[in-house]
Amino acid sequence: MSRSPSFSVKSELSLKADPDALQRWVVAFCIIRFDLEQGQLIEECYPPGCLTQEEELEVAFSSFPDSVSQHQNRSSIHDCIFFFRFRRQKHSKQGNVTSSEITEIDDKETTSTPEEEKYIRRSRSIGISKSSKYLYGYVFNRQRHDERLKRGGEQKSVVILSHGPYSSVFRPLLQIMGPLYFDIGKKAIEHIAGYVSLWPGPVPGKLMELPIGNAMLKVNLPPAHSLPLESGVSYEESASSMAPFLPNNQSVPQGLFHDSDIFGTFKGLLLQLWLLWELLLIGEPILIIAPTPPQCCEAVASLISLVAPLLCSVDFRPYFTIHDPEFAQLNALQEGDKYPPMVLGVTNLFFLKSLRNIPHIVSVGSPVPSSSRVTISSRSAGRIPGKPEGFGLQQLSLKKFSPSSLLNAVKMKRDGPLCLMTEHKEAIWSTYVATTKPDTSILNRLIDAGMSPRVEESMSVVNNEILRRHFLELTTNFLAPFGPYFRATTPSEGSSPFADPPPLPPFNADDFLMSLSARGVGKFLSKRMRSNWLDLYRRFLKGPNFLPWFQRRLAVAENEQHRLWRQARMKTDIHLLISRMPELEIVDCFNAIERHLLGEIQLQQSGRAVSDSAAMCLKLKGDLQAVFNLLPNDMQQLLLLNPQRAAFLQGSSSPELTKLPGRPSVQVGDVSSSLPR
């Protein structure tokens, strides 16, 4: 969305931001100035005191383009928008996260009890930002060139910090807030904060309309299954949203950065997209270098979007600088040391020397022409201003197979990435041999934009949809063999829904690979992968993406199964069910109903009950009474000795789960073992 020229602040509203409501979207607004003598200085931070001193330094250093990457530009004003991501200091005791740490984090967050339904509840209000493992910084940077000033100009950045990867929200918001700040100053922060605090909370995977002044942001948020659990966001996941099948509604985003410009960013490397998809899938470390921060951010975001709907657990940094605390650890790695799974977007050519041993280096984008003023274009296609016009696939093919191109490719491979020190070129340096073959039918469907910028932007939208649909289909088919491990069951006809549901099938990597090798990978992938496709699955199982995704998916499947069994209990005709049971099974049924009833009451008392919990309690009490009436008199008298059970059977609406005078306390797990058989 472009900034509306008619945007105006409704001063009569005199909005005052609600700090708690603001935290649902924004951790802080910062204004950062580059001082010639003191360096980066934070002039404003709203709300004050929400960042540590170390975090303020990291935000300040990440909010300006590297001087090395900036070409001389004599235009009066140069604006750009980009974003960065950094690890919050209290979470970085050991530096980079290993796969085992990721597993531990995910295990703690996803082992919810069945009674918690499909809801994964996270801390809200101020606790959101403090529990976030990473922060995202969205930057509007303005460089003003003036020969009368020292060094011929000045720089200032407007930064929005958030716990969520909501680029679809904050990029258009910055298109409004950035120029507004330079028009009216600090008041812009207060007004924008006031409007944002009026927004409803984020609803992942949905189209939201967010008013800002007299403008309206219509944005799609990334789906719940693509958001890391440590982001601190409250959301709901359903089994259908994570099922290994293509979604019916293609307009709904299926992963992070669904609005990124894949085609515009990798236009010169289209044949290598399948290689990049594999590298990210198995969690290989990748260094992406581009001339400007907006270009390297777009490249990292586009790459992450390729693996949707997979939960990406690789540490990605859209704009990474030498001032990041983790740079020292990476710089200390020697030849032969293994880099952690990460995707780094950089503009400083110094990284080519300091991280020369990183196994995969991708160069994208084109230098900004020095003679033209760069403006902020529409984000409908994510077009990067200053990029050369596109070439068609016929030209791509000719370029690939012409003798001069072949000689240039050989020379670039011989010189290595250091050739970028003299001239920027789009290229990939990697010794990895991809299993997946480029799909030429997809490439042939892409539209050549010709020489018109207006046509190029609209055609990029079409091309991005084609590419995103293909890689969504590719990833979905790759994950499909894991589907049986997430298949929820329902009670069979005639069986008791009050019994515990059977566990989902256990997963063993060796058994999975053996079974997959025997039955094959499926028609879709067999046509697109080489004969060593099983090695790709083997690498995926050992990589950083598998365990967090599998555990997350398993937790959702277990909750879905619990929901189906709970639904069956709600619909069961208890009289018909127990009419076919012998006495011992009736006693077991009584124990099971009582256990479920106690569980529902516990959820109500802890504030975690679902909307139909009261109706479920009423149904279970009626079922409990019906079963009780069929038991022999002596057993009934024995059961009534328990005060809590007696309260259930006498219709008490809310028996307390506390210790009664002269009686042992009753817990959910104690009931069935204490009843007679």
XYZ file of C-alpha atoms in Angstrom:
677
model
C 0.000 0.000 0.000
C 1.340 3.443 -0.915
C 1.160 6.343 1.471
C -2.037 8.205 0.845
C -1.387 11.871 -0.086
C -4.591 12.848 1.697
C -3.543 11.241 4.984
C -4.242 13.437 7.966
C -4.269 12.973 11.713
C -7.676 13.416 13.351
C -6.556 15.866 15.990
C -9.983 16.118 17.566
C -9.660 12.531 18.744
C -6.529 13.382 20.797
C -5.695 9.677 20.990
C -3.611 8.449 23.877
C -1.932 5.097 23.483
C -2.860 2.231 25.794
C 0.536 0.607 26.554
C -0.937 -2.854 27.114
C -2.989 -2.752 23.910
C -0.012 -1.358 21.975
C 2.117 -4.335 23.017
C -0.116 -6.685 21.034
C 1.510 -5.256 17.917
C 4.425 -3.011 18.814
C 7.159 -3.310 21.413
C 8.561 0.173 20.777
C 8.842 3.082 18.343
C 12.354 4.478 18.000
C 13.856 7.533 16.307
C 17.560 7.098 15.616
C 19.953 9.723 14.314
C 23.412 9.179 12.897
C 25.722 11.645 14.635
C 29.016 12.429 12.927
C 31.010 12.372 16.165
C 29.046 10.001 18.416
C 27.677 7.560 15.865
C 24.138 6.157 16.109
C 22.018 7.821 18.789
C 18.484 6.941 19.877
C 16.653 10.261 20.154
C 13.266 8.811 21.089
C 12.044 5.469 22.373
C 8.322 5.062 23.045
C 7.255 3.641 25.432
C 10.405 4.553 27.378
C 12.358 1.906 29.279
C 11.125 -1.087 27.274
C 14.568 -2.008 25.895
C 17.803 -2.896 27.634
C 20.919 -0.860 26.906
C 22.329 -3.721 24.812
C 19.113 -3.941 22.793
C 19.132 -0.199 22.181
C 22.671 -0.471 20.799
C 21.736 -3.364 18.538
C 18.669 -1.553 17.214
C 20.702 1.597 16.595
C 23.441 -0.199 14.653
C 20.937 -2.198 12.586
C 18.857 0.806 11.535
C 21.233 2.335 9.000
C 22.617 1.089 5.684
C 26.262 0.076 5.757
C 28.358 2.946 4.456
C 30.346 0.475 2.375
C 27.206 -0.570 0.538
C 25.971 2.915 -0.340
C 26.750 4.324 -3.760
C 27.119 8.047 -4.194
C 23.712 9.620 -4.670
C 23.407 13.355 -5.288
C 19.644 13.546 -5.032
C 18.360 15.659 -2.163
C 16.453 12.869 -0.334
C 16.933 9.116 -0.398
C 14.295 7.005 1.435
C 14.313 3.242 1.879
C 12.448 0.658 3.935
C 13.982 -2.565 5.238
C 13.796 -4.769 8.312
C 16.075 -6.730 10.600
C 15.751 -9.445 13.237
C 17.848 -9.947 16.328
C 17.962 -12.207 19.333
C 16.957 -10.673 22.645
C 19.921 -10.598 24.980
C 18.442 -12.566 27.870
C 17.957 -15.527 25.535
C 21.465 -15.567 24.055
C 23.578 -16.982 26.850
C 25.080 -19.602 24.561
C 24.968 -17.626 21.321
C 23.448 -19.470 18.434
C 20.677 -21.966 19.095
C 21.461 -25.569 18.318
C 18.947 -28.085 17.054
C 18.853 -29.778 20.450
C 17.987 -26.453 22.112
C 15.252 -25.888 19.573
C 13.876 -29.338 20.333
C 13.880 -28.600 24.058
C 12.074 -25.290 23.571
C 9.452 -26.786 21.302
C 8.907 -29.758 23.581
C 8.176 -27.513 26.538
C 5.748 -25.408 24.556
C 3.823 -28.131 22.737
C 3.298 -30.789 25.421
C -0.050 -29.320 26.423
C -2.585 -31.509 28.178
C -5.426 -32.836 26.024
C -7.932 -30.784 28.001
C -6.317 -27.635 26.685
C -8.002 -28.353 23.356
C -6.540 -26.832 20.235
C -5.636 -23.620 22.021
C -2.017 -22.739 22.594
C -2.287 -19.844 24.974
C 0.594 -17.478 25.353
C 1.291 -14.594 27.676
C -0.400 -11.354 26.739
C 0.026 -7.648 27.314
C 3.533 -6.557 28.302
C 4.613 -10.156 28.842
C 4.464 -10.709 25.099
C 7.536 -8.683 24.242
C 9.461 -9.865 27.257
C 8.850 -13.522 26.404
C 9.793 -13.082 22.733
C 13.012 -14.758 21.736
C 13.542 -12.446 18.774
C 12.554 -8.904 17.920
C 11.867 -7.570 14.440
C 12.845 -4.030 13.533
C 11.094 -2.321 10.607
C 13.044 0.707 9.394
C 12.197 3.841 7.422
C 15.593 5.387 6.666
C 16.009 8.853 5.208
C 19.316 10.173 3.877
C 19.251 13.890 3.152
C 22.057 15.211 1.016
C 23.083 18.801 1.647
C 26.507 20.138 0.738
C 26.229 22.720 3.537
C 26.283 19.974 6.206
C 29.277 17.997 7.429
C 29.984 15.076 5.122
C 27.398 16.534 2.781
C 24.254 15.260 4.495
C 22.532 13.574 7.425
C 20.735 10.308 8.208
C 17.812 9.482 10.443
C 15.690 6.318 10.859
C 12.168 5.705 12.133
C 11.981 2.186 13.577
C 9.046 0.015 14.652
C 10.000 -2.895 16.911
C 7.653 -5.870 17.095
C 7.663 -9.427 18.377
C 5.977 -10.671 15.169
C 7.124 -11.122 11.549
C 4.353 -8.832 10.315
C 6.066 -7.194 7.352
C 2.712 -6.974 5.563
C 1.554 -4.622 8.347
C 4.603 -2.568 9.200
C 5.926 -1.806 5.733
C 2.770 0.090 4.688
C 2.553 1.586 8.181
C 6.092 2.947 7.758
C 5.115 4.439 4.409
C 2.701 6.575 6.415
C 4.624 7.047 9.651
C 8.064 7.765 8.141
C 7.153 10.824 6.047
C 4.690 11.943 8.744
C 7.466 12.025 11.340
C 9.650 14.155 9.100
C 6.658 16.489 8.618
C 5.430 16.974 12.205
C 8.118 15.418 14.409
C 7.541 13.559 17.689
C 3.764 14.026 17.556
C 3.684 11.471 14.744
C 4.814 8.731 17.146
C 2.124 9.576 19.683
C -0.634 9.675 17.054
C 0.433 6.430 15.365
C 0.794 4.692 18.752
C -2.724 5.839 19.640
C -4.216 4.367 16.484
C -2.266 1.100 16.797
C -3.446 0.625 20.389
C -7.022 0.727 19.067
C -6.400 -2.189 16.717
C -7.763 -5.614 17.665
C -5.166 -8.226 18.508
C -3.372 -10.021 15.649
C -5.370 -12.870 14.090
C -2.880 -15.072 12.206
C -3.854 -16.226 8.736
C -6.703 -13.743 8.410
C -7.356 -10.598 6.390
C -7.444 -7.685 8.831
C -8.560 -4.095 8.339
C -6.509 -1.775 10.517
C -7.454 1.933 10.564
C -4.682 4.495 10.729
C -5.865 8.108 10.528
C -8.107 8.399 7.498
C -6.370 5.444 5.840
C -7.106 1.733 6.154
C -4.482 -1.009 6.029
C -5.902 -4.219 4.564
C -3.351 -6.902 5.379
C -3.042 -10.673 5.574
C -1.109 -11.978 8.570
C 1.004 -15.145 8.348
C -0.796 -18.301 9.555
C -0.427 -19.633 13.083
C 1.467 -22.756 12.030
C 4.286 -20.645 10.541
C 4.839 -18.534 13.665
C 7.441 -19.687 16.196
C 5.944 -20.559 19.572
C 8.370 -18.303 21.408
C 6.991 -15.232 19.616
C 4.583 -14.772 22.514
C 1.485 -14.449 20.351
C -1.882 -15.835 21.410
C -3.342 -17.854 18.568
C -5.365 -20.893 17.672
C -4.208 -23.753 15.475
C -6.405 -26.332 13.838
C -5.449 -29.624 12.267
C -6.799 -28.503 8.904
C -4.430 -25.539 8.792
C -1.404 -27.813 9.114
C -2.560 -30.865 7.203
C -0.185 -32.083 4.458
C -2.660 -31.148 1.717
C -2.915 -28.119 -0.521
C -5.307 -25.485 0.856
C -8.556 -24.816 -0.970
C -8.330 -21.054 -0.593
C -5.162 -19.883 -2.306
C -5.645 -16.275 -1.181
C -4.941 -17.273 2.432
C -1.201 -17.017 3.232
C 0.471 -20.332 4.045
C 3.780 -19.142 5.463
C 5.939 -16.209 6.484
C 6.484 -13.254 4.138
C 3.790 -14.340 1.695
C 3.973 -10.908 0.032
C 7.703 -11.069 -0.763
C 8.856 -10.564 -4.343
C 10.387 -13.938 -5.262
C 10.433 -13.242 -8.985
C 11.842 -9.722 -8.785
C 14.534 -10.739 -6.302
C 15.755 -13.950 -7.953
C 14.982 -13.005 -11.543
C 18.577 -13.630 -12.558
C 18.767 -16.941 -10.659
C 15.424 -18.577 -11.446
C 16.996 -21.913 -12.369
C 18.631 -22.028 -8.917
C 15.422 -21.615 -6.887
C 15.075 -25.376 -6.436
C 18.635 -25.567 -5.087
C 17.868 -22.751 -2.630
C 14.625 -24.475 -1.598
C 16.559 -27.633 -0.697
C 19.272 -25.752 1.174
C 16.683 -24.043 3.373
C 14.652 -27.243 3.769
C 17.620 -29.134 5.265
C 18.890 -26.115 7.233
C 22.162 -25.313 5.485
C 23.871 -22.000 6.390
C 23.428 -19.433 3.609
C 24.975 -15.987 3.135
C 22.964 -13.640 0.896
C 24.723 -10.488 -0.265
C 23.049 -7.575 -2.031
C 23.959 -3.935 -2.727
C 21.297 -2.421 -0.454
C 19.423 -3.369 2.743
C 15.989 -3.460 1.010
C 17.320 -5.903 -1.577
C 18.988 -8.287 0.887
C 15.885 -8.174 3.152
C 13.642 -9.038 0.232
C 15.947 -11.908 -0.729
C 15.941 -13.423 2.772
C 12.165 -13.003 3.107
C 11.576 -14.560 -0.339
C 13.811 -17.499 0.496
C 12.013 -18.149 3.805
C 8.668 -18.033 1.990
C 9.728 -20.836 -0.364
C 9.350 -23.563 2.294
C 5.735 -22.754 3.274
C 3.808 -24.412 4.896
C 6.796 -25.825 6.811
C 7.594 -24.134 10.130
C 11.018 -22.607 9.437
C 13.296 -23.057 12.468
C 16.443 -21.773 10.768
C 17.724 -18.556 12.322
C 17.257 -15.910 9.621
C 18.572 -12.358 9.685
C 17.179 -10.173 6.880
C 19.808 -7.497 7.495
C 22.909 -8.525 9.443
C 25.790 -6.189 10.329
C 29.230 -6.552 11.870
C 27.869 -4.884 15.027
C 25.601 -7.835 15.831
C 26.895 -9.590 18.993
C 26.800 -12.928 17.183
C 29.135 -11.746 14.431
C 32.146 -12.244 16.709
C 31.208 -15.895 17.230
C 30.763 -16.472 13.504
C 33.988 -14.648 12.690
C 35.873 -16.890 15.118
C 34.921 -20.082 13.270
C 37.898 -21.713 11.593
C 38.087 -23.664 8.371
C 36.413 -27.016 8.990
C 34.162 -25.668 11.760
C 30.457 -26.075 11.111
C 28.318 -22.973 10.751
C 24.983 -22.976 12.598
C 21.822 -23.240 10.486
C 21.091 -19.655 9.502
C 20.323 -17.336 6.602
C 22.218 -14.049 6.758
C 21.359 -11.062 4.586
C 24.287 -8.637 4.295
C 25.424 -5.664 2.226
C 28.934 -5.162 3.590
C 31.507 -6.832 1.332
C 33.698 -7.409 4.393
C 31.570 -10.512 5.098
C 33.000 -12.166 1.978
C 36.358 -12.306 3.766
C 35.288 -12.745 7.376
C 32.769 -15.530 6.576
C 34.622 -16.960 3.587
C 34.152 -20.531 4.822
C 30.361 -20.400 4.853
C 29.373 -23.156 2.392
C 26.666 -21.357 0.370
C 26.853 -17.756 -0.863
C 24.147 -16.089 -2.946
C 24.551 -12.728 -4.644
C 21.354 -10.937 -5.707
C 20.146 -7.499 -6.735
C 21.702 -4.643 -8.661
C 23.502 -1.500 -7.485
C 21.319 1.590 -7.209
C 22.070 3.998 -10.076
C 23.854 7.099 -8.815
C 21.932 9.516 -10.999
C 18.366 8.768 -9.972
C 16.444 9.471 -6.807
C 15.151 6.352 -5.120
C 11.539 6.526 -4.002
C 9.301 4.127 -2.150
C 7.144 2.191 -4.564
C 4.006 0.164 -4.003
C 4.461 -3.036 -2.028
C 1.852 -4.892 -4.048
C 4.658 -6.745 -5.787
C 7.572 -5.777 -3.578
C 9.295 -4.133 -6.535
C 12.695 -2.712 -5.703
C 13.304 0.695 -7.257
C 16.336 1.010 -9.452
C 16.359 -2.623 -10.570
C 17.047 -3.208 -14.280
C 14.161 -4.351 -16.417
C 13.558 -8.076 -16.610
C 14.484 -10.518 -19.342
C 12.295 -13.292 -20.617
C 12.962 -16.993 -20.300
C 14.159 -17.236 -23.866
C 16.857 -14.738 -23.000
C 17.472 -16.692 -19.802
C 18.060 -19.849 -21.807
C 20.330 -18.082 -24.282
C 22.270 -16.548 -21.447
C 22.669 -19.921 -19.830
C 23.977 -21.756 -22.859
C 25.898 -19.066 -24.793
C 29.708 -19.524 -24.974
C 30.378 -16.156 -23.344
C 28.079 -16.990 -20.445
C 29.801 -20.332 -20.033
C 33.218 -18.645 -19.898
C 31.925 -16.083 -17.394
C 30.494 -18.869 -15.225
C 33.821 -20.718 -15.252
C 35.669 -17.507 -14.375
C 33.269 -16.711 -11.521
C 33.622 -20.208 -10.120
C 37.401 -19.939 -10.286
C 37.545 -16.502 -8.658
C 34.905 -17.355 -6.061
C 32.691 -14.849 -4.220
C 35.605 -12.422 -3.833
C 35.004 -11.368 -7.443
C 32.110 -9.328 -6.021
C 34.680 -6.980 -4.500
C 35.262 -5.485 -7.947
C 31.856 -5.894 -9.606
C 28.465 -7.001 -8.293
C 26.958 -9.971 -10.119
C 24.008 -12.254 -9.484
C 25.396 -15.716 -8.771
C 25.460 -18.676 -6.391
C 28.551 -20.363 -5.000
C 27.784 -23.790 -3.554
C 29.121 -27.315 -3.919
C 25.744 -28.822 -2.988
C 24.141 -30.902 -5.749
C 20.374 -30.542 -5.662
C 18.090 -33.576 -5.739
C 15.164 -31.568 -7.100
C 15.249 -30.666 -10.781
C 14.131 -27.209 -11.972
C 10.586 -27.384 -13.274
C 10.845 -25.925 -16.772
C 7.071 -25.993 -17.202
C 6.792 -23.512 -14.328
C 9.557 -21.311 -15.738
C 7.880 -21.267 -19.149
C 4.669 -19.945 -17.595
C 6.405 -16.874 -16.198
C 5.631 -13.660 -18.045
C 8.310 -11.369 -19.473
C 7.527 -7.837 -18.353
C 9.290 -6.174 -21.271
C 10.574 -2.654 -20.709
C 7.617 -1.008 -18.993
C 8.015 -0.536 -15.197
C 4.244 -0.421 -14.756
C 3.811 -3.713 -16.628
C 6.795 -5.215 -14.837
C 5.246 -4.566 -11.427
C 1.858 -6.038 -12.339
C 3.456 -9.039 -14.042
C 5.604 -9.655 -10.958
C 2.384 -10.242 -9.022
C 1.377 -12.942 -11.512
C 4.846 -14.492 -11.589
C 5.084 -14.525 -7.806
C 1.754 -16.342 -7.575
C 2.967 -18.975 -10.050
C 6.231 -19.527 -8.180
C 4.682 -19.454 -4.715
C 1.960 -21.912 -5.719
C 4.549 -24.302 -7.168
C 6.834 -24.305 -4.129
C 3.841 -24.610 -1.804
C 2.822 -27.687 -3.769
C 6.400 -28.987 -3.752
C 6.795 -28.580 0.034
C 3.336 -29.999 0.733
C 4.072 -33.120 -1.307
C 7.453 -33.463 0.391
C 5.764 -33.428 3.826
C 2.877 -35.689 2.767
C 4.581 -39.010 3.768
C 4.493 -37.824 7.401
C 0.695 -37.496 7.247
C -0.164 -40.890 8.804
C 1.620 -39.877 12.018
C -0.846 -36.992 12.459
C -4.052 -38.813 11.583
C -6.571 -38.347 14.361
C -9.059 -41.152 15.061
C -12.662 -41.076 16.237
C -14.439 -43.648 18.467
C -15.532 -46.664 16.432
C -19.235 -47.459 16.246
C -20.459 -49.102 19.439
C -17.302 -48.264 21.435
C -17.253 -45.958 24.440
C -16.100 -42.360 23.751
C -15.391 -42.027 27.483
C -12.328 -44.228 27.182
C -8.954 -42.621 26.492
C -8.288 -42.210 22.748
C -5.513 -44.412 21.336
C -2.084 -42.755 20.996
C -0.966 -41.557 17.585
C 1.527 -43.812 15.765
C 5.050 -43.543 17.218
C 7.713 -42.145 14.885
C 11.025 -43.874 14.221
C 13.316 -42.315 11.624
C 14.818 -45.609 10.409
C 11.416 -47.272 10.075
C 10.055 -44.229 8.277
C 12.899 -44.184 5.741
C 12.614 -47.935 5.177
C 8.874 -47.697 4.610
C 9.224 -44.678 2.349
C 11.911 -46.402 0.294
C 9.623 -49.397 -0.221
C 6.474 -47.513 -1.251
C 8.087 -44.626 -3.134
C 7.857 -40.878 -2.854
C 4.746 -40.375 -4.963
C 4.068 -39.360 -8.534
C 4.467 -35.607 -8.040
C 7.959 -35.779 -6.519
C 9.202 -38.768 -8.529
C 8.892 -36.685 -11.707
C 10.788 -33.779 -10.165
C 13.514 -35.471 -8.146
C 16.509 -37.561 -8.991
C 16.946 -41.154 -7.886
C 18.699 -40.144 -4.643
C 15.545 -38.486 -3.239
C 15.729 -40.612 -0.083
C 18.965 -38.810 0.849
C 17.045 -35.531 0.898
C 14.595 -36.978 3.434
C 17.522 -38.297 5.453
C 19.103 -34.817 5.548
C 15.749 -33.252 6.418
C 15.305 -35.598 9.409
C 18.743 -34.597 10.717
C 18.271 -30.885 10.033
C 16.939 -28.149 12.345
C 13.489 -27.855 10.724
C 12.175 -31.381 11.226
C 11.812 -31.826 15.009
C 10.186 -28.460 15.786
C 7.761 -28.898 12.882
C 6.989 -32.528 13.755
C 6.446 -31.851 17.459
C 4.275 -28.834 16.700
C 2.260 -30.808 14.166
C 1.937 -33.763 16.562
C 0.631 -31.540 19.368
C -2.029 -30.100 17.066
C -3.012 -33.598 15.895
C -3.336 -34.795 19.498
C -5.510 -31.801 20.336
C -7.621 -32.463 17.262
C -8.094 -36.076 18.292
C -9.061 -34.978 21.785
C -11.587 -32.543 20.267
C -13.160 -35.298 18.154
C -13.504 -37.638 21.150
C -14.880 -34.839 23.294
C -17.404 -34.081 20.578
C -18.376 -37.751 20.488
C -18.955 -37.719 24.263
C -21.238 -34.729 23.835
C -23.359 -36.569 21.270
C -23.426 -40.026 22.887
C -26.735 -41.510 24.029
C -25.593 -42.823 27.401
C -28.645 -45.064 27.896
C -28.057 -46.813 24.578
C -24.339 -47.152 25.275
C -24.611 -48.740 28.743
C -27.516 -50.989 27.781
C -25.013 -53.279 26.031
C -22.405 -53.246 28.826
C -21.736 -55.858 31.534
C -21.486 -54.611 35.123
C -17.692 -54.300 35.207
C -17.685 -52.145 32.067
C -20.431 -49.965 33.567
C -18.188 -49.329 36.602
C -15.299 -48.429 34.273
C -17.618 -46.120 32.367
C -18.616 -44.398 35.649
C -14.943 -43.866 36.524
C -14.183 -42.457 33.077
C -17.141 -40.039 33.064
C -16.226 -38.789 36.512
C -12.618 -38.257 35.419
C -13.697 -36.185 32.409
C -16.094 -34.179 34.576
C -13.363 -33.352 37.080
C -11.113 -32.319 34.212
C -13.714 -29.909 32.842
C -14.251 -28.371 36.295
C -10.505 -27.926 36.766
C -10.287 -26.108 33.437
C -13.144 -23.813 34.451
C -11.494 -22.980 37.747
C -8.148 -22.245 36.061
C -9.746 -20.030 33.418
C -8.762 -22.325 30.523
C -12.206 -23.699 29.735
C -13.546 -23.617 26.173
C -16.834 -21.992 25.207
C -19.049 -25.100 25.586
C -17.507 -26.261 28.863
C -20.658 -25.520 30.889
C -22.790 -27.551 28.493
C -20.250 -30.385 28.619
C -20.306 -30.408 32.431
C -24.098 -30.588 32.396
C -24.031 -33.457 29.911
C -21.386 -35.379 31.895
C -23.309 -34.951 35.171
C -26.425 -36.338 33.513
C -24.440 -39.269 32.098
C -22.829 -39.892 35.488
C -26.247 -39.999 37.158
C -27.599 -42.368 34.481
C -24.725 -44.805 34.970
C -24.974 -44.510 38.756
C -28.660 -45.481 38.654
C -27.780 -48.824 37.017
C -25.268 -49.824 39.692
C -26.221 -52.180 42.574
C -27.418 -50.492 45.784
C -24.411 -51.558 47.849
C -22.019 -50.059 45.287
C -24.076 -46.864 45.156
C -23.822 -46.470 48.937
C -20.085 -47.029 48.780
C -19.662 -44.392 46.048
C -21.690 -41.831 48.007
C -19.185 -41.990 50.891
C -17.040 -39.615 48.834
C -18.428 -36.075 49.467
C -17.285 -34.709 46.133
C -18.871 -37.559 44.209
C -22.011 -37.199 46.244
C -22.125 -33.515 45.283
C -21.969 -34.487 41.598
C -24.812 -36.943 41.954
C -26.914 -34.561 44.034
C -26.648 -31.815 41.379
C -24.187 -29.434 43.035
C -23.148 -26.953 40.377
C -19.578 -26.371 41.466
C -17.974 -28.911 43.813
C -14.673 -27.674 45.117
C -11.513 -29.606 44.324
C -10.105 -28.997 47.772
C -9.449 -31.074 50.848
C -12.594 -31.496 52.950
C -12.535 -31.842 56.772
C -11.903 -35.426 57.739
C -11.529 -36.553 54.094
C -8.525 -37.001 51.801
C -8.262 -34.500 48.944
C -9.608 -35.814 45.663
C -7.575 -35.334 42.484
C -8.412 -36.327 38.939
C -5.906 -39.146 38.839
C -6.993 -40.552 42.196
C -10.627 -41.208 41.479
C -10.582 -44.276 39.276
C -7.990 -46.111 41.346
C -10.006 -45.628 44.558
C -13.267 -46.989 43.230
C -14.258 -50.623 43.792
C -14.248 -52.987 40.865
